[in-house]
Amino acid sequence: MYIAAAPDLVILNQRIKDVIFVLSDFSNRREPDRSRVEYINHLRTDLCAYYGYNEFLMDKLLELFPPSELVELLEANEVQRPVTIRTNTLKTRRGDLAQALINRGVNLDPVGKWSKVGLVIYDSQVPIGATPEYLAGHYMLQGAASLLPVMALAPKENERILDMCSAPGGKTTHIAALMKNTGVLFANDAVKDRAKAIVGNLHRLGITNTIVSVEDGRKFSKLISGFDRVLCDAPCSGTGVVSKDPSVKASKDEKDILRCATMQRQLLLAAIDCTNAHSKTGGYIVYSTCSILPEENECVVDYALKRRSVKLVPTGLDFGKEGLSKYREHRFHPSLKLCRRFYPHINNFDGFFVCKFKKFSNVIPGEAPKNPNTEVKTEDTSDVKTEPDSPNVVNGNAEKMNKNIGKKQKRKKDHNNPEATSDTSQNSPQIKKIKTEGKKGKNKAKASFSSNPVEEEAHEKTVNSSIQGADSEKSKQNQVTTQNSGGFKANKKKGRNENKGDKIKIKVGKKKNFSNKKGRM
């Protein structure tokens, strides 16, 4: 039985270095009878044998990095990342925590200038996950890269925030600490057993503003929406955390990448739908993965930009490499340069991808709004929509209120001004009837007394006096009904004088009419 000998790692390593040396200046260093493709194929085979990757994943990495940088990445993936912790600012300060751990024999340093809460642990004489400070909730064991999405999200106090894929709760507790236990934070995860870890960490760290749910994140927008900010740290292939899970090297294939990319697109669209574009303080979505493959990052982001009313904004992270605007045959939106990529061989923590969206409309492109006339902005920036069967409920209530206010103002004006009441009585049905009869009487008078101008003039005065009498009777009725009002009492004396004037006018009119009748006799 023949057993293949293990490859000589020293020979493989030297051959890899020689091929990389040739490829760095291929036109001058290559052998005349060998093409670039042959050199690449030899390099792929040697890298897979030396580092233990399958050919599919190694091809993906060769497409993403030049050969010299790829070796640096592969070497960094062979080294464990340093242990980092995040200070729980709800219970202590980083300086006090560092001093307490140093007194217990822990060698540590700040994780970097970019973080105010992170500490990196080099070595320790006690288990970091079992110190009295840990049990008291003074810190959380958390990778340095996991701090980045929350920093990009930048949560504010008294906001309504969703962490769509939150287990085991590192990012959730970080968000709650920045919110200072105010507002409402929803921590969701699709796996019930993983959600138990969220509850345990929330209790240990003293978080009181968080609601834990176990729902499919892809359907979460149908359950509840209107959040100020949403964090979508989507499940991925894990190509950025190979040092934690070496099985990724040989276990991932094209189907796994496509399956992850499909789920990430659905989760990202659901996260955008959960966000309220009219939020006064937010309207932001942060998408992050622990993968370095463009299929799970830039391709997913570009897909969301084309299907939702969002745009990319700066993440607020002043380090890391820019996102890719082109990759192989793909050409992405230029704004993808605002995304940030982090690599183990450059930043000394896990590979990560972070981008930040700003939602500017709740309307989905290509879909007409269900009822655009009934969307109302309220003080809490949530969209209030009426039922589909009553499209004008809001507008109808406003019209009724305006009518009621107008009636009240008119009634108040009539109480304070009796003259206006008597003037408006000219349009009443009784006055219109009298005027109509007066016009008919005028026509008859003209027909019967057209030969006598004096009699015609007397008849006109008779009709006018009857109209004035009806006016005065109407004004009396209005004054009687408004005697108990405050405005009428204030003008009571004035009203009596005006009524006397009306009576005098009526008497004079009757006297003239009587004299005219007498003269006609």
Short mmCIF file of C-alpha atoms in Angstrom, two decimals:
data_model
loop_
_atom_site.label_atom_id
_atom_site.label_comp_id
_atom_site.label_asym_id
_atom_site.label_seq_id
_atom_site.Cartn_x
_atom_site.Cartn_y
_atom_site.Cartn_z
CA MET A 1 0.00 0.00 0.00
CA TYR A 2 1.44 3.35 -1.11
CA ILE A 3 1.03 6.38 1.15
CA ALA A 4 1.67 9.83 -0.33
CA ALA A 5 4.36 11.71 1.53
CA ALA A 6 3.47 14.95 3.24
CA PRO A 7 4.62 17.98 1.30
CA ASP A 8 7.84 19.53 2.43
CA LEU A 9 6.70 22.85 3.88
CA VAL A 10 10.14 24.39 3.55
CA ILE A 11 10.28 23.63 -0.17
CA LEU A 12 6.71 24.87 -0.67
CA ASN A 13 7.43 28.09 1.18
CA GLN A 14 10.52 28.77 -0.89
CA ARG A 15 8.72 28.02 -4.15
CA ILE A 16 5.90 30.42 -3.18
CA LYS A 17 8.43 33.17 -2.54
CA ASP A 18 10.13 32.53 -5.89
CA VAL A 19 6.86 32.71 -7.85
CA ILE A 20 5.80 35.92 -6.08
CA PHE A 21 9.22 37.42 -6.87
CA VAL A 22 8.74 36.66 -10.58
CA LEU A 23 5.15 37.98 -10.65
CA SER A 24 6.18 41.28 -9.05
CA ASP A 25 8.12 42.12 -12.26
CA PHE A 26 6.83 39.55 -14.69
CA SER A 27 8.05 41.06 -17.97
CA ASN A 28 11.70 41.05 -16.86
CA ARG A 29 11.88 38.00 -14.57
CA ARG A 30 9.72 35.38 -16.22
CA GLU A 31 11.06 32.37 -18.06
CA PRO A 32 10.66 32.69 -21.86
CA ASP A 33 8.59 29.53 -22.29
CA ARG A 34 6.19 30.09 -19.37
CA SER A 35 3.08 32.30 -19.30
CA ARG A 36 1.61 34.27 -16.43
CA VAL A 37 -1.32 31.84 -16.15
CA GLU A 38 1.11 28.98 -15.52
CA TYR A 39 2.79 30.90 -12.72
CA ILE A 40 -0.60 31.69 -11.15
CA ASN A 41 -1.70 28.07 -11.33
CA HIS A 42 1.52 26.90 -9.65
CA LEU A 43 1.12 29.54 -6.97
CA ARG A 44 -2.50 28.52 -6.29
CA THR A 45 -1.57 24.87 -5.92
CA ASP A 46 1.31 25.62 -3.56
CA LEU A 47 -0.76 28.04 -1.43
CA CYS A 48 -3.58 25.52 -1.06
CA ALA A 49 -1.12 22.84 -0.02
CA TYR A 50 0.81 25.09 2.37
CA TYR A 51 -2.10 26.85 4.13
CA GLY A 52 -4.86 24.22 3.76
CA TYR A 53 -7.41 26.16 1.65
CA ASN A 54 -9.59 24.67 -1.07
CA GLU A 55 -9.12 25.87 -4.64
CA PHE A 56 -12.45 27.75 -4.78
CA LEU A 57 -11.65 30.00 -1.84
CA MET A 58 -8.06 30.49 -2.92
CA ASP A 59 -9.26 31.61 -6.37
CA LYS A 60 -11.54 34.17 -4.70
CA LEU A 61 -8.65 35.53 -2.65
CA LEU A 62 -6.32 35.67 -5.68
CA GLU A 63 -8.94 37.76 -7.50
CA LEU A 64 -9.14 40.14 -4.55
CA PHE A 65 -5.48 40.62 -3.56
CA PRO A 66 -2.15 40.78 -5.41
CA PRO A 67 0.05 37.74 -4.68
CA SER A 68 2.39 39.49 -2.25
CA GLU A 69 -0.46 40.94 -0.14
CA LEU A 70 -2.36 37.66 -0.28
CA VAL A 71 0.50 35.86 1.47
CA GLU A 72 0.46 38.49 4.22
CA LEU A 73 -3.30 37.90 4.69
CA LEU A 74 -2.87 34.12 4.80
CA GLU A 75 -0.08 34.45 7.36
CA ALA A 76 -2.21 36.75 9.52
CA ASN A 77 -5.04 34.20 9.43
CA GLU A 78 -2.68 31.62 10.96
CA VAL A 79 -2.15 33.77 14.07
CA GLN A 80 -4.75 34.15 16.78
CA ARG A 81 -6.04 37.67 17.24
CA PRO A 82 -5.39 39.24 20.65
CA VAL A 83 -8.20 39.07 23.21
CA THR A 84 -10.09 42.36 23.56
CA ILE A 85 -12.69 43.56 26.03
CA ARG A 86 -15.17 46.46 25.97
CA THR A 87 -15.75 48.57 29.06
CA ASN A 88 -19.36 48.79 30.20
CA THR A 89 -19.70 52.54 30.71
CA LEU A 90 -22.99 52.07 32.56
CA LYS A 91 -21.07 50.68 35.53
CA THR A 92 -17.46 51.85 35.35
CA ARG A 93 -14.83 53.81 33.41
CA ARG A 94 -12.06 52.37 31.28
CA GLY A 95 -9.28 53.76 33.47
CA ASP A 96 -10.76 52.33 36.65
CA LEU A 97 -11.35 48.95 34.99
CA ALA A 98 -7.79 48.82 33.62
CA GLN A 99 -6.33 49.54 37.05
CA ALA A 100 -8.47 46.86 38.70
CA LEU A 101 -7.38 44.24 36.13
CA ILE A 102 -3.71 45.24 36.36
CA ASN A 103 -3.91 44.67 40.11
CA ARG A 104 -5.08 41.10 39.35
CA GLY A 105 -2.05 40.43 37.12
CA VAL A 106 -3.51 41.27 33.70
CA ASN A 107 -1.21 42.81 31.09
CA LEU A 108 -3.28 45.13 28.90
CA ASP A 109 -3.30 48.30 26.79
CA PRO A 110 -5.91 50.49 25.09
CA VAL A 111 -7.04 48.89 21.86
CA GLY A 112 -6.25 52.05 19.90
CA LYS A 113 -6.91 55.76 19.58
CA TRP A 114 -10.08 55.05 17.61
CA SER A 115 -11.88 53.52 20.63
CA LYS A 116 -12.57 54.97 24.07
CA VAL A 117 -13.89 51.76 25.61
CA GLY A 118 -11.70 48.96 24.18
CA LEU A 119 -8.81 47.21 25.95
CA VAL A 120 -6.49 44.58 24.45
CA ILE A 121 -5.32 41.76 26.73
CA TYR A 122 -1.81 40.37 26.09
CA ASP A 123 -1.61 37.86 28.93
CA SER A 124 -3.30 37.23 32.23
CA GLN A 125 -2.70 35.25 35.42
CA VAL A 126 -6.45 34.85 35.94
CA PRO A 127 -9.23 33.75 33.54
CA ILE A 128 -10.55 36.90 31.88
CA GLY A 129 -14.04 35.42 31.70
CA ALA A 130 -14.24 34.69 35.42
CA THR A 131 -12.95 37.76 37.24
CA PRO A 132 -15.14 39.55 39.81
CA GLU A 133 -15.24 42.53 37.43
CA TYR A 134 -16.57 40.33 34.63
CA LEU A 135 -19.21 38.75 36.84
CA ALA A 136 -20.25 42.21 38.04
CA GLY A 137 -20.80 43.32 34.45
CA HIS A 138 -17.95 45.83 34.22
CA TYR A 139 -16.79 44.57 30.82
CA MET A 140 -17.73 42.36 27.88
CA LEU A 141 -15.47 39.97 26.00
CA GLN A 142 -15.75 41.29 22.46
CA GLY A 143 -13.58 41.40 19.35
CA ALA A 144 -12.17 44.77 18.38
CA ALA A 145 -13.80 44.59 14.94
CA SER A 146 -17.23 44.19 16.58
CA LEU A 147 -16.94 47.69 18.00
CA LEU A 148 -16.89 49.23 14.51
CA PRO A 149 -20.54 48.73 13.40
CA VAL A 150 -21.88 50.30 16.61
CA MET A 151 -19.51 53.23 16.25
CA ALA A 152 -20.79 53.72 12.70
CA LEU A 153 -24.41 53.46 13.88
CA ALA A 154 -23.80 56.24 16.46
CA PRO A 155 -26.96 55.67 18.55
CA LYS A 156 -28.46 58.59 20.45
CA GLU A 157 -30.38 58.78 23.69
CA ASN A 158 -34.17 58.27 23.68
CA GLU A 159 -34.17 56.70 20.22
CA ARG A 160 -35.92 53.57 18.96
CA ILE A 161 -33.27 51.17 17.64
CA LEU A 162 -33.26 47.64 16.24
CA ASP A 163 -30.38 45.15 16.30
CA MET A 164 -31.69 42.68 13.75
CA CYS A 165 -29.14 39.84 14.25
CA SER A 166 -27.99 40.47 17.80
CA ALA A 167 -26.79 37.19 19.39
CA PRO A 168 -24.78 36.81 21.59
CA GLY A 169 -25.39 40.44 22.53
CA GLY A 170 -22.02 42.21 22.32
CA LYS A 171 -23.18 44.87 19.90
CA THR A 172 -26.60 45.09 21.59
CA THR A 173 -25.10 45.89 24.99
CA HIS A 174 -22.73 48.38 23.36
CA ILE A 175 -25.70 50.20 21.77
CA ALA A 176 -27.57 50.22 25.09
CA ALA A 177 -24.53 51.69 26.86
CA LEU A 178 -24.30 54.51 24.30
CA MET A 179 -28.05 55.14 24.75
CA LYS A 180 -27.45 55.29 28.55
CA ASN A 181 -30.35 52.92 29.14
CA THR A 182 -32.85 55.38 27.59
CA GLY A 183 -35.22 54.93 24.66
CA VAL A 184 -36.12 51.44 23.43
CA LEU A 185 -33.75 48.85 21.95
CA PHE A 186 -35.03 45.74 20.19
CA ALA A 187 -32.60 42.79 20.17
CA ASN A 188 -33.72 40.14 17.66
CA ASP A 189 -32.28 36.80 16.63
CA ALA A 190 -33.74 33.95 14.64
CA VAL A 191 -32.32 31.18 16.88
CA LYS A 192 -33.98 30.76 20.27
CA ASP A 193 -30.96 29.14 21.97
CA ARG A 194 -28.71 32.01 20.89
CA ALA A 195 -31.23 34.52 22.22
CA LYS A 196 -30.72 33.07 25.71
CA ALA A 197 -27.16 34.38 25.63
CA ILE A 198 -28.53 37.86 24.89
CA VAL A 199 -30.75 37.76 27.97
CA GLY A 200 -27.88 36.61 30.19
CA ASN A 201 -25.56 39.39 29.02
CA LEU A 202 -28.28 42.02 29.37
CA HIS A 203 -28.86 41.06 33.02
CA ARG A 204 -25.14 40.89 33.83
CA LEU A 205 -24.37 44.31 32.32
CA GLY A 206 -27.41 46.03 33.85
CA ILE A 207 -29.29 46.80 30.60
CA THR A 208 -32.92 47.80 31.23
CA ASN A 209 -34.13 49.37 27.95
CA THR A 210 -33.96 46.26 25.73
CA ILE A 211 -36.67 43.94 24.38
CA VAL A 212 -35.48 40.51 23.18
CA SER A 213 -37.35 38.82 20.34
CA VAL A 214 -36.94 35.59 18.37
CA GLU A 215 -38.14 36.27 14.82
CA ASP A 216 -36.96 35.80 11.27
CA GLY A 217 -35.22 39.09 10.50
CA ARG A 218 -36.33 38.89 6.86
CA LYS A 219 -39.97 39.24 7.99
CA PHE A 220 -39.40 41.66 10.86
CA SER A 221 -40.60 44.70 8.89
CA LYS A 222 -44.07 43.11 8.67
CA LEU A 223 -44.24 42.88 12.47
CA ILE A 224 -42.94 46.30 13.50
CA SER A 225 -41.19 49.22 11.83
CA GLY A 226 -40.58 52.94 12.30
CA PHE A 227 -37.14 52.62 13.94
CA ASP A 228 -34.74 55.56 14.11
CA ARG A 229 -31.70 53.34 13.47
CA VAL A 230 -31.20 49.71 12.52
CA LEU A 231 -28.07 47.56 12.77
CA CYS A 232 -27.90 44.59 10.40
CA ASP A 233 -24.83 42.50 11.25
CA ALA A 234 -25.75 39.76 8.81
CA PRO A 235 -24.67 36.10 8.99
CA CYS A 236 -21.87 35.42 6.52
CA SER A 237 -19.32 32.87 5.31
CA GLY A 238 -16.79 33.95 7.96
CA THR A 239 -13.89 34.50 5.57
CA GLY A 240 -12.72 37.37 7.78
CA VAL A 241 -12.49 35.27 10.96
CA VAL A 242 -10.46 32.30 9.71
CA SER A 243 -8.16 32.57 12.73
CA LYS A 244 -11.17 31.83 15.00
CA ASP A 245 -12.68 29.13 12.75
CA PRO A 246 -10.02 27.38 10.59
CA SER A 247 -12.68 25.05 9.16
CA VAL A 248 -13.67 27.89 6.80
CA LYS A 249 -10.53 27.19 4.74
CA ALA A 250 -11.76 23.92 3.30
CA SER A 251 -15.50 23.89 3.96
CA LYS A 252 -16.78 26.87 1.94
CA ASP A 253 -17.77 26.54 -1.70
CA GLU A 254 -19.70 28.57 -4.27
CA LYS A 255 -23.11 27.40 -3.03
CA ASP A 256 -22.33 28.59 0.49
CA ILE A 257 -21.36 32.04 -0.76
CA LEU A 258 -24.49 32.36 -2.92
CA ARG A 259 -26.69 31.15 -0.05
CA CYS A 260 -25.20 33.73 2.31
CA ALA A 261 -25.44 36.53 -0.26
CA THR A 262 -29.13 35.80 -0.88
CA MET A 263 -29.96 35.88 2.82
CA GLN A 264 -27.92 39.08 3.31
CA ARG A 265 -29.85 40.86 0.56
CA GLN A 266 -33.16 39.90 2.13
CA LEU A 267 -32.03 40.96 5.61
CA LEU A 268 -30.69 44.29 4.37
CA LEU A 269 -33.91 45.14 2.51
CA ALA A 270 -35.92 44.22 5.62
CA ALA A 271 -33.66 46.42 7.77
CA ILE A 272 -34.23 49.35 5.41
CA ASP A 273 -38.00 48.76 5.47
CA CYS A 274 -37.93 48.79 9.29
CA THR A 275 -36.35 52.25 9.32
CA ASN A 276 -38.34 55.48 9.41
CA ALA A 277 -37.10 57.96 6.80
CA HIS A 278 -38.86 60.85 8.61
CA SER A 279 -37.02 60.33 11.90
CA LYS A 280 -35.78 63.64 13.32
CA THR A 281 -32.57 62.15 14.72
CA GLY A 282 -31.98 59.02 12.64
CA GLY A 283 -33.13 57.23 9.52
CA TYR A 284 -29.80 55.34 9.36
CA ILE A 285 -29.01 51.69 8.63
CA VAL A 286 -25.61 50.07 9.22
CA TYR A 287 -24.79 46.88 7.33
CA SER A 288 -21.78 44.83 8.40
CA THR A 289 -20.32 41.35 7.89
CA CYS A 290 -17.25 39.44 9.09
CA SER A 291 -16.51 38.48 5.49
CA ILE A 292 -14.03 40.01 3.06
CA LEU A 293 -15.60 38.69 -0.16
CA PRO A 294 -17.24 41.30 -2.44
CA GLU A 295 -20.13 38.92 -3.20
CA GLU A 296 -21.28 39.35 0.41
CA ASN A 297 -20.44 43.03 0.75
CA GLU A 298 -20.31 45.43 -2.21
CA CYS A 299 -22.64 43.30 -4.35
CA VAL A 300 -25.26 43.26 -1.58
CA VAL A 301 -24.94 47.00 -0.95
CA ASP A 302 -25.23 47.83 -4.64
CA TYR A 303 -28.33 45.62 -4.84
CA ALA A 304 -29.97 47.57 -1.99
CA LEU A 305 -29.14 50.94 -3.55
CA LYS A 306 -31.05 49.97 -6.69
CA ARG A 307 -34.16 48.70 -4.87
CA ARG A 308 -34.70 51.09 -1.97
CA SER A 309 -34.74 54.86 -1.41
CA VAL A 310 -31.38 54.98 0.36
CA LYS A 311 -27.96 56.45 -0.17
CA LEU A 312 -24.55 55.75 1.31
CA VAL A 313 -23.08 58.20 3.83
CA PRO A 314 -19.69 58.30 5.60
CA THR A 315 -19.35 55.74 8.37
CA GLY A 316 -17.48 58.09 10.69
CA LEU A 317 -14.56 55.63 10.83
CA ASP A 318 -11.37 57.43 9.81
CA PHE A 319 -9.31 54.29 9.16
CA GLY A 320 -9.66 51.13 7.10
CA LYS A 321 -9.59 50.72 3.32
CA GLU A 322 -12.24 52.12 1.00
CA GLY A 323 -14.93 49.88 -0.44
CA LEU A 324 -14.55 48.55 -3.97
CA SER A 325 -16.12 50.51 -6.83
CA LYS A 326 -15.26 47.75 -9.31
CA TYR A 327 -14.49 44.06 -8.98
CA ARG A 328 -13.78 41.81 -11.92
CA GLU A 329 -16.69 42.33 -14.34
CA HIS A 330 -18.78 44.19 -11.73
CA ARG A 331 -19.08 47.98 -11.75
CA PHE A 332 -20.61 49.38 -8.57
CA HIS A 333 -21.99 52.79 -7.67
CA PRO A 334 -19.14 55.29 -7.03
CA SER A 335 -20.47 56.02 -3.54
CA LEU A 336 -19.38 52.52 -2.41
CA LYS A 337 -16.00 54.08 -1.72
CA LEU A 338 -17.64 55.39 1.48
CA CYS A 339 -17.75 51.81 2.80
CA ARG A 340 -14.89 50.57 4.95
CA ARG A 341 -12.93 47.30 4.74
CA PHE A 342 -10.72 45.98 7.53
CA TYR A 343 -8.12 43.20 7.16
CA PRO A 344 -6.21 41.10 9.71
CA HIS A 345 -2.81 41.77 8.16
CA ILE A 346 -3.35 45.55 8.25
CA ASN A 347 -5.44 46.29 11.36
CA ASN A 348 -4.50 43.26 13.50
CA PHE A 349 -8.12 42.27 14.10
CA ASP A 350 -10.68 40.19 12.26
CA GLY A 351 -11.60 40.95 8.67
CA PHE A 352 -14.71 43.12 8.56
CA PHE A 353 -16.91 45.18 6.25
CA VAL A 354 -18.98 48.20 7.39
CA CYS A 355 -21.23 50.60 5.46
CA LYS A 356 -23.86 53.14 6.49
CA PHE A 357 -27.09 54.04 4.67
CA LYS A 358 -29.33 57.07 5.00
CA LYS A 359 -32.98 56.46 4.12
CA PHE A 360 -34.62 59.47 2.46
CA SER A 361 -38.08 58.08 1.62
CA ASN A 362 -40.42 55.40 2.93
CA VAL A 363 -41.72 54.75 -0.59
CA ILE A 364 -40.23 51.70 -2.28
CA PRO A 365 -39.06 52.53 -5.85
CA GLY A 366 -41.27 50.94 -8.48
CA GLU A 367 -44.17 50.46 -6.08
CA ALA A 368 -46.97 53.00 -5.71
CA PRO A 369 -47.74 53.97 -2.10
CA LYS A 370 -50.86 52.31 -0.71
CA ASN A 371 -52.47 55.61 0.23
CA PRO A 372 -50.19 58.64 -0.16
CA ASN A 373 -52.82 61.16 1.03
CA THR A 374 -53.13 59.63 4.48
CA GLU A 375 -49.48 59.65 5.56
CA VAL A 376 -49.12 62.14 8.41
CA LYS A 377 -45.94 63.20 10.20
CA THR A 378 -46.44 63.16 13.95
CA GLU A 379 -44.26 64.48 16.74
CA ASP A 380 -42.63 61.08 17.23
CA THR A 381 -41.81 61.01 13.49
CA SER A 382 -43.86 57.87 12.87
CA ASP A 383 -46.10 57.52 9.82
CA VAL A 384 -49.79 57.46 10.71
CA LYS A 385 -51.95 55.90 8.00
CA THR A 386 -55.68 55.55 7.92
CA GLU A 387 -57.55 52.44 6.87
CA PRO A 388 -57.80 51.80 3.11
CA ASP A 389 -61.61 51.99 3.22
CA SER A 390 -61.58 55.56 4.57
CA PRO A 391 -58.98 57.50 2.57
CA ASN A 392 -60.04 60.96 3.71
CA VAL A 393 -60.57 60.42 7.43
CA VAL A 394 -57.83 62.82 8.43
CA ASN A 395 -58.83 65.49 5.91
CA GLY A 396 -62.54 65.06 6.75
CA ASN A 397 -61.93 65.64 10.44
CA ALA A 398 -59.94 68.77 9.64
CA GLU A 399 -62.77 70.16 7.50
CA LYS A 400 -65.33 69.52 10.24
CA MET A 401 -63.14 71.28 12.78
CA ASN A 402 -62.72 74.27 10.48
CA LYS A 403 -66.52 74.49 9.98
CA ASN A 404 -67.19 74.33 13.73
CA ILE A 405 -64.62 77.03 14.42
CA GLY A 406 -66.13 79.23 11.72
CA LYS A 407 -69.62 78.85 13.20
CA LYS A 408 -68.37 79.74 16.68
CA GLN A 409 -66.57 82.83 15.40
CA LYS A 410 -69.65 83.94 13.47
CA ARG A 411 -71.91 83.41 16.52
CA LYS A 412 -69.52 85.40 18.72
CA LYS A 413 -69.42 88.22 16.17
CA ASP A 414 -73.21 88.35 16.04
CA HIS A 415 -73.42 88.57 19.83
CA ASN A 416 -71.03 91.49 19.96
CA ASN A 417 -72.52 93.32 16.97
CA PRO A 418 -76.36 93.33 16.77
CA GLU A 419 -76.22 95.51 13.66
CA ALA A 420 -74.44 92.76 11.79
CA THR A 421 -77.23 90.41 12.85
CA SER A 422 -79.89 92.67 11.41
CA ASP A 423 -77.86 93.11 8.24
CA THR A 424 -77.44 89.41 7.71
CA SER A 425 -81.17 88.94 8.19
CA GLN A 426 -81.64 90.48 4.78
CA ASN A 427 -80.78 87.07 3.32
CA SER A 428 -83.36 85.15 5.36
CA PRO A 429 -86.19 83.32 3.49
CA GLN A 430 -88.89 85.62 4.93
CA ILE A 431 -87.18 88.79 3.67
CA LYS A 432 -86.62 87.23 0.24
CA LYS A 433 -90.33 86.39 0.08
CA ILE A 434 -91.35 89.92 1.05
CA LYS A 435 -88.95 91.41 -1.50
CA THR A 436 -90.36 89.17 -4.21
CA GLU A 437 -93.91 90.21 -3.33
CA GLY A 438 -92.77 93.86 -3.27
CA LYS A 439 -91.38 93.57 -6.79
CA LYS A 440 -94.66 92.07 -7.98
CA GLY A 441 -96.55 94.89 -6.25
CA LYS A 442 -94.34 97.44 -7.97
CA ASN A 443 -95.10 95.95 -11.36
CA LYS A 444 -98.85 96.00 -10.66
CA ALA A 445 -98.67 99.59 -9.40
CA LYS A 446 -96.83 100.64 -12.52
CA ALA A 447 -99.47 99.01 -14.64
CA SER A 448 -102.42 100.55 -12.77
CA PHE A 449 -101.01 103.98 -11.92
CA SER A 450 -98.67 104.59 -14.80
CA SER A 451 -100.66 107.69 -15.62
CA ASN A 452 -100.23 109.11 -12.11
CA PRO A 453 -96.54 109.56 -11.02
CA VAL A 454 -97.49 110.77 -7.54
CA GLU A 455 -99.47 107.63 -6.74
CA GLU A 456 -96.68 105.43 -8.11
CA GLU A 457 -94.12 107.06 -5.81
CA ALA A 458 -96.40 106.63 -2.78
CA HIS A 459 -96.84 102.94 -3.52
CA GLU A 460 -93.07 102.38 -3.63
CA LYS A 461 -92.69 103.98 -0.20
CA THR A 462 -95.40 101.67 1.17
CA VAL A 463 -93.51 98.55 -0.01
CA ASN A 464 -90.18 99.79 1.39
CA SER A 465 -91.70 100.51 4.78
CA SER A 466 -93.10 96.94 4.99
CA ILE A 467 -89.62 95.51 4.28
CA GLN A 468 -88.08 97.74 6.96
CA GLY A 469 -90.70 96.57 9.43
CA ALA A 470 -89.83 92.93 8.78
CA ASP A 471 -86.15 93.75 9.24
CA SER A 472 -86.81 95.33 12.62
CA GLU A 473 -88.90 92.35 13.75
CA LYS A 474 -86.08 89.95 12.75
CA SER A 475 -83.51 92.04 14.64
CA LYS A 476 -85.76 92.01 17.72
CA GLN A 477 -85.91 88.22 17.62
CA ASN A 478 -82.12 87.95 17.31
CA GLN A 479 -81.62 90.38 20.18
CA VAL A 480 -84.01 88.40 22.42
CA THR A 481 -82.16 85.12 21.74
CA THR A 482 -78.79 86.72 22.54
CA GLN A 483 -79.72 88.68 25.67
CA ASN A 484 -78.04 86.16 27.98
CA SER A 485 -74.69 86.34 26.15
CA GLY A 486 -71.77 88.34 27.57
CA GLY A 487 -71.23 90.27 24.35
CA PHE A 488 -74.87 91.39 24.22
CA LYS A 489 -74.92 92.62 27.82
CA ALA A 490 -71.84 94.69 27.10
CA ASN A 491 -73.67 96.39 24.18
CA LYS A 492 -77.20 96.33 25.61
CA LYS A 493 -77.58 100.07 25.84
CA LYS A 494 -76.32 100.58 22.35
CA GLY A 495 -78.73 98.00 20.98
CA ARG A 496 -81.75 99.69 22.57
CA ASN A 497 -80.88 103.03 20.98
CA GLU A 498 -80.59 101.42 17.57
CA ASN A 499 -83.97 99.66 17.97
CA LYS A 500 -85.59 103.00 18.84
CA GLY A 501 -84.16 104.48 15.67
CA ASP A 502 -85.71 101.66 13.65
CA LYS A 503 -89.12 102.28 15.22
CA ILE A 504 -88.98 106.00 14.42
CA LYS A 505 -88.18 105.20 10.80
CA ILE A 506 -91.11 102.82 10.57
CA LYS A 507 -93.58 105.37 12.04
CA VAL A 508 -92.46 108.04 9.64
CA GLY A 509 -92.88 105.67 6.74
CA LYS A 510 -96.42 104.75 7.85
CA LYS A 511 -97.37 108.42 8.23
CA LYS A 512 -96.15 109.25 4.76
CA ASN A 513 -97.99 106.31 3.32
CA PHE A 514 -101.22 107.36 5.12
CA SER A 515 -100.94 110.89 3.78
CA ASN A 516 -100.40 109.56 0.31
CA LYS A 517 -103.44 107.34 0.59
CA LYS A 518 -105.48 110.26 1.86
CA GLY A 519 -104.34 112.43 -1.01
CA ARG A 520 -105.27 109.70 -3.46
CA MET A 521 -108.76 109.55 -2.02
#
